[in-house]
PDB file of C-alpha atoms in Angstrom:
ATOM      1  CA  MET A  41       0.000   0.000   0.000  1.00  0.00           C
ATOM      2  CA  ILE A  42       1.345   3.462  -0.998  1.00  0.00           C
ATOM      3  CA  PRO A  43       1.368   6.120   1.759  1.00  0.00           C
ATOM      4  CA  LEU A  44      -0.926   9.024   0.777  1.00  0.00           C
ATOM      5  CA  ILE A  45       0.775  11.848   2.683  1.00  0.00           C
ATOM      6  CA  PRO A  46       3.878  12.069   0.414  1.00  0.00           C
ATOM      7  CA  ILE A  47       1.663  12.017  -2.709  1.00  0.00           C
ATOM      8  CA  VAL A  48      -0.557  14.805  -1.353  1.00  0.00           C
ATOM      9  CA  VAL A  49       2.505  16.901  -0.450  1.00  0.00           C
ATOM     10  CA  VAL A  50       4.009  16.463  -3.938  1.00  0.00           C
ATOM     11  CA  LEU A  51       0.698  17.405  -5.589  1.00  0.00           C
ATOM     12  CA  ALA A  52       0.382  20.514  -3.378  1.00  0.00           C
ATOM     13  CA  VAL A  53       3.921  21.619  -4.302  1.00  0.00           C
ATOM     14  CA  VAL A  54       3.173  21.120  -8.022  1.00  0.00           C
ATOM     15  CA  VAL A  55      -0.073  23.120  -7.805  1.00  0.00           C
ATOM     16  CA  ILE A  56       1.672  25.969  -5.976  1.00  0.00           C
ATOM     17  CA  ALA A  57       4.531  26.005  -8.511  1.00  0.00           C
ATOM     18  CA  VAL A  58       2.135  26.103 -11.479  1.00  0.00           C
ATOM     19  CA  ALA A  59       0.058  28.879  -9.871  1.00  0.00           C
ATOM     20  CA  ALA A  60       3.200  30.938  -9.175  1.00  0.00           C
ATOM     21  CA  TYR A  61       4.352  30.518 -12.790  1.00  0.00           C
ATOM     22  CA  VAL A  62       0.948  31.500 -14.229  1.00  0.00           C
ATOM     23  CA  LEU A  63       0.778  34.606 -12.052  1.00  0.00           C
ATOM     24  CA  SER A  64       4.392  35.615 -12.787  1.00  0.00           C
ATOM     25  CA  GLN A  65       3.771  35.371 -16.544  1.00  0.00           C
ATOM     26  CA  GLY A  66       0.587  37.465 -16.342  1.00  0.00           C
ATOM     27  CA  LEU A  67      -1.476  34.637 -17.826  1.00  0.00           C
ATOM     28  CA  VAL A  68      -4.414  35.297 -15.495  1.00  0.00           C
ATOM     29  CA  GLY A  69      -6.348  38.481 -14.883  1.00  0.00           C
ATOM     30  CA  GLY A  70      -4.905  40.527 -17.747  1.00  0.00           C
ATOM     31  CA  PRO A  71      -2.904  43.715 -17.350  1.00  0.00           C
ATOM     32  CA  PRO A  72      -3.646  45.893 -14.345  1.00  0.00           C
ATOM     33  CA  LYS A  73      -6.117  48.632 -15.132  1.00  0.00           C
ATOM     34  CA  GLN A  74      -4.428  52.025 -15.193  1.00  0.00           C
ATOM     35  CA  LYS A  75      -6.460  54.897 -13.828  1.00  0.00           C
ATOM     36  CA  ALA A  76      -6.114  58.454 -15.025  1.00  0.00           C
ATOM     37  CA  THR A  77      -4.194  60.664 -12.649  1.00  0.00           C
ATOM     38  CA  PRO A  78      -6.848  63.032 -11.262  1.00  0.00           C
ATOM     39  CA  ASN A  79      -4.555  66.080 -11.048  1.00  0.00           C
ATOM     40  CA  LEU A  80      -4.066  66.091 -14.827  1.00  0.00           C
ATOM     41  CA  ALA A  81      -7.634  67.261 -15.418  1.00  0.00           C
ATOM     42  CA  ILE A  82      -8.738  70.805 -14.707  1.00  0.00           C
ATOM     43  CA  GLU A  83     -12.483  71.314 -14.188  1.00  0.00           C
ATOM     44  CA  ASP A  84     -14.595  74.406 -13.774  1.00  0.00           C
ATOM     45  CA  GLU A  85     -17.209  74.922 -11.018  1.00  0.00           C
ATOM     46  CA  GLU A  86     -19.867  72.868 -12.871  1.00  0.00           C
ATOM     47  CA  GLY A  87     -17.495  69.897 -13.253  1.00  0.00           C
ATOM     48  CA  THR A  88     -17.008  70.493 -16.977  1.00  0.00           C
ATOM     49  CA  GLN A  89     -13.618  69.385 -18.194  1.00  0.00           C
ATOM     50  CA  VAL A  90     -11.575  72.356 -19.386  1.00  0.00           C
ATOM     51  CA  LYS A  91      -8.030  71.159 -20.041  1.00  0.00           C
ATOM     52  CA  ILE A  92      -5.713  68.204 -19.568  1.00  0.00           C
ATOM     53  CA  VAL A  93      -1.981  68.764 -19.623  1.00  0.00           C
ATOM     54  CA  GLY A  94       0.333  66.231 -21.267  1.00  0.00           C
ATOM     55  CA  HIS A  95      -0.295  63.429 -23.751  1.00  0.00           C
ATOM     56  CA  ARG A  96      -4.017  62.842 -24.214  1.00  0.00           C
ATOM     57  CA  LEU A  97      -6.785  61.428 -26.383  1.00  0.00           C
ATOM     58  CA  VAL A  98      -9.742  63.583 -27.410  1.00  0.00           C
ATOM     59  CA  ARG A  99     -13.031  61.938 -28.450  1.00  0.00           C
ATOM     60  CA  LEU A 100     -13.995  63.513 -31.788  1.00  0.00           C
ATOM     61  CA  GLN A 101     -16.855  61.241 -32.821  1.00  0.00           C
ATOM     62  CA  GLY A 102     -18.805  58.400 -31.237  1.00  0.00           C
ATOM     63  CA  GLY A 103     -20.521  58.241 -27.882  1.00  0.00           C
ATOM     64  CA  ILE A 104     -22.060  60.927 -25.735  1.00  0.00           C
ATOM     65  CA  LYS A 105     -18.855  62.508 -24.480  1.00  0.00           C
ATOM     66  CA  VAL A 106     -17.574  64.049 -27.711  1.00  0.00           C
ATOM     67  CA  GLY A 107     -14.830  66.554 -26.898  1.00  0.00           C
ATOM     68  CA  ASN A 108     -13.793  64.938 -23.626  1.00  0.00           C
ATOM     69  CA  GLU A 109     -10.086  64.390 -23.110  1.00  0.00           C
ATOM     70  CA  PHE A 110      -8.384  61.388 -21.514  1.00  0.00           C
ATOM     71  CA  PRO A 111      -4.780  61.543 -20.238  1.00  0.00           C
ATOM     72  CA  ILE A 112      -2.166  59.014 -21.332  1.00  0.00           C
ATOM     73  CA  THR A 113      -0.091  58.410 -18.211  1.00  0.00           C
ATOM     74  CA  SER A 114       1.313  54.951 -19.055  1.00  0.00           C
ATOM     75  CA  VAL A 115      -0.924  52.313 -20.692  1.00  0.00           C
ATOM     76  CA  VAL A 116      -4.492  53.050 -21.792  1.00  0.00           C
ATOM     77  CA  THR A 117      -6.761  50.231 -22.936  1.00  0.00           C
ATOM     78  CA  ILE A 118      -9.543  51.300 -25.283  1.00  0.00           C
ATOM     79  CA  GLY A 119     -12.620  49.138 -25.753  1.00  0.00           C
ATOM     80  CA  SER A 120     -16.309  48.547 -25.180  1.00  0.00           C
ATOM     81  CA  ALA A 121     -15.843  46.601 -21.917  1.00  0.00           C
ATOM     82  CA  ASN A 122     -16.363  48.365 -18.602  1.00  0.00           C
ATOM     83  CA  THR A 123     -12.860  47.215 -17.653  1.00  0.00           C
ATOM     84  CA  ALA A 124     -11.242  49.331 -20.402  1.00  0.00           C
ATOM     85  CA  ASN A 125      -9.591  52.552 -19.234  1.00  0.00           C
ATOM     86  CA  PHE A 126     -11.199  54.477 -22.116  1.00  0.00           C
ATOM     87  CA  THR A 127     -14.656  52.959 -22.596  1.00  0.00           C
ATOM     88  CA  VAL A 128     -16.352  53.297 -25.983  1.00  0.00           C
ATOM     89  CA  ALA A 129     -20.073  52.505 -26.308  1.00  0.00           C
ATOM     90  CA  ASP A 130     -19.850  51.326 -29.906  1.00  0.00           C
ATOM     91  CA  PRO A 131     -21.009  47.845 -31.027  1.00  0.00           C
ATOM     92  CA  SER A 132     -18.237  47.715 -33.647  1.00  0.00           C
ATOM     93  CA  VAL A 133     -15.536  48.189 -30.997  1.00  0.00           C
ATOM     94  CA  ALA A 134     -14.156  45.058 -29.310  1.00  0.00           C
ATOM     95  CA  ALA A 135     -14.125  44.635 -25.536  1.00  0.00           C
ATOM     96  CA  VAL A 136     -10.397  45.409 -25.616  1.00  0.00           C
ATOM     97  CA  HIS A 137      -9.873  46.953 -29.039  1.00  0.00           C
ATOM     98  CA  ALA A 138      -6.533  48.781 -28.813  1.00  0.00           C
ATOM     99  CA  THR A 139      -3.913  50.086 -26.406  1.00  0.00           C
ATOM    100  CA  VAL A 140      -2.121  53.420 -26.333  1.00  0.00           C
ATOM    101  CA  ARG A 141       1.024  53.636 -24.242  1.00  0.00           C
ATOM    102  CA  LEU A 142       4.167  55.582 -23.522  1.00  0.00           C
ATOM    103  CA  GLU A 143       7.130  53.688 -24.952  1.00  0.00           C
ATOM    104  CA  GLY A 144      10.676  55.017 -24.958  1.00  0.00           C
ATOM    105  CA  GLY A 145       9.706  58.685 -24.814  1.00  0.00           C
ATOM    106  CA  ARG A 146       7.020  58.411 -27.487  1.00  0.00           C
ATOM    107  CA  VAL A 147       3.367  57.392 -27.562  1.00  0.00           C
ATOM    108  CA  VAL A 148       2.331  54.356 -29.619  1.00  0.00           C
ATOM    109  CA  VAL A 149      -0.986  52.713 -30.468  1.00  0.00           C
ATOM    110  CA  GLU A 150      -1.547  49.080 -31.337  1.00  0.00           C
ATOM    111  CA  ASP A 151      -4.574  47.024 -32.223  1.00  0.00           C
ATOM    112  CA  ALA A 152      -5.307  44.295 -29.684  1.00  0.00           C
ATOM    113  CA  GLY A 153      -6.446  41.810 -32.344  1.00  0.00           C
ATOM    114  CA  SER A 154      -9.892  43.363 -32.802  1.00  0.00           C
ATOM    115  CA  GLY A 155     -12.140  42.175 -35.603  1.00  0.00           C
ATOM    116  CA  THR A 156     -12.698  45.596 -37.179  1.00  0.00           C
ATOM    117  CA  GLY A 157      -9.148  46.892 -36.752  1.00  0.00           C
ATOM    118  CA  THR A 158      -7.599  50.161 -35.674  1.00  0.00           C
ATOM    119  CA  VAL A 159      -6.855  52.905 -38.221  1.00  0.00           C
ATOM    120  CA  VAL A 160      -4.445  55.831 -37.773  1.00  0.00           C
ATOM    121  CA  ASN A 161      -4.778  58.597 -40.381  1.00  0.00           C
ATOM    122  CA  ASP A 162      -6.492  56.202 -42.834  1.00  0.00           C
ATOM    123  CA  GLU A 163      -3.703  53.596 -42.392  1.00  0.00           C
ATOM    124  CA  ARG A 164      -4.621  50.302 -40.740  1.00  0.00           C
ATOM    125  CA  VAL A 165      -2.487  49.370 -37.731  1.00  0.00           C
ATOM    126  CA  GLY A 166      -1.469  45.714 -37.640  1.00  0.00           C
ATOM    127  CA  ALA A 167      -2.483  43.586 -34.672  1.00  0.00           C
ATOM    128  CA  LEU A 168       0.147  43.761 -31.951  1.00  0.00           C
ATOM    129  CA  THR A 169       2.303  46.095 -34.090  1.00  0.00           C
ATOM    130  CA  PRO A 170       2.935  49.408 -32.291  1.00  0.00           C
ATOM    131  CA  LYS A 171       2.539  52.554 -34.414  1.00  0.00           C
ATOM    132  CA  PRO A 172       4.114  55.792 -33.144  1.00  0.00           C
ATOM    133  CA  LEU A 173       1.670  58.699 -32.870  1.00  0.00           C
ATOM    134  CA  LYS A 174       2.285  62.329 -33.788  1.00  0.00           C
ATOM    135  CA  ASP A 175       0.384  65.343 -32.524  1.00  0.00           C
ATOM    136  CA  GLY A 176      -2.890  65.626 -34.470  1.00  0.00           C
ATOM    137  CA  ASP A 177      -3.096  61.961 -35.555  1.00  0.00           C
ATOM    138  CA  THR A 178      -6.612  60.521 -35.714  1.00  0.00           C
ATOM    139  CA  ILE A 179      -7.345  57.042 -34.408  1.00  0.00           C
ATOM    140  CA  LYS A 180     -10.464  55.296 -35.711  1.00  0.00           C
ATOM    141  CA  LEU A 181     -11.985  52.315 -33.903  1.00  0.00           C
ATOM    142  CA  GLY A 182     -15.289  51.232 -35.439  1.00  0.00           C
ATOM    143  CA  ALA A 183     -17.504  54.322 -35.651  1.00  0.00           C
ATOM    144  CA  THR A 184     -15.456  56.145 -33.002  1.00  0.00           C
ATOM    145  CA  THR A 185     -12.726  58.654 -33.851  1.00  0.00           C
ATOM    146  CA  LEU A 186     -10.129  59.891 -31.373  1.00  0.00           C
ATOM    147  CA  LEU A 187      -7.551  62.646 -31.751  1.00  0.00           C
ATOM    148  CA  TYR A 188      -4.062  62.309 -30.233  1.00  0.00           C
ATOM    149  CA  LYS A 189      -2.629  65.479 -28.680  1.00  0.00           C
ATOM    150  CA  SER A 190       1.021  65.412 -27.625  1.00  0.00           C
ATOM    151  CA  GLY A 191       2.263  66.748 -24.323  1.00  0.00           C
ATOM    152  CA  ASN A 192       4.476  69.254 -26.090  1.00  0.00           C
TER     153      ASN A 192
END
């Protein structure tokens, strides 16, 4: 008869090792959600957004908040899911459609493998291929258009 205690201990060690590996590789839970830094937005007495300093996205078309600005502080996920940093209520936008992030002193956008794609200035951005943004570039996701404004 085989003693059960050593088998249970070995199985517990294997489960813990696999769980540690999965968590260290970021295979569960996705990237941490980045929140906008509140002190980047300036609001008037009525709570209307007036100005954001630094790199930002401006909603030009799509949704009810046209004209609102969203700061880019590190990584911004854009999508239709409530878990996206920049939420877009557009049925043609994937749950996580694209990401915009600071990378080596510049801001880049990349499609997250969405079905409808991400377009910058009428040029389709390849899935998981970062495209550097310049001040005034337009980013189209489904029926939504965003404008990139640099921090300069």
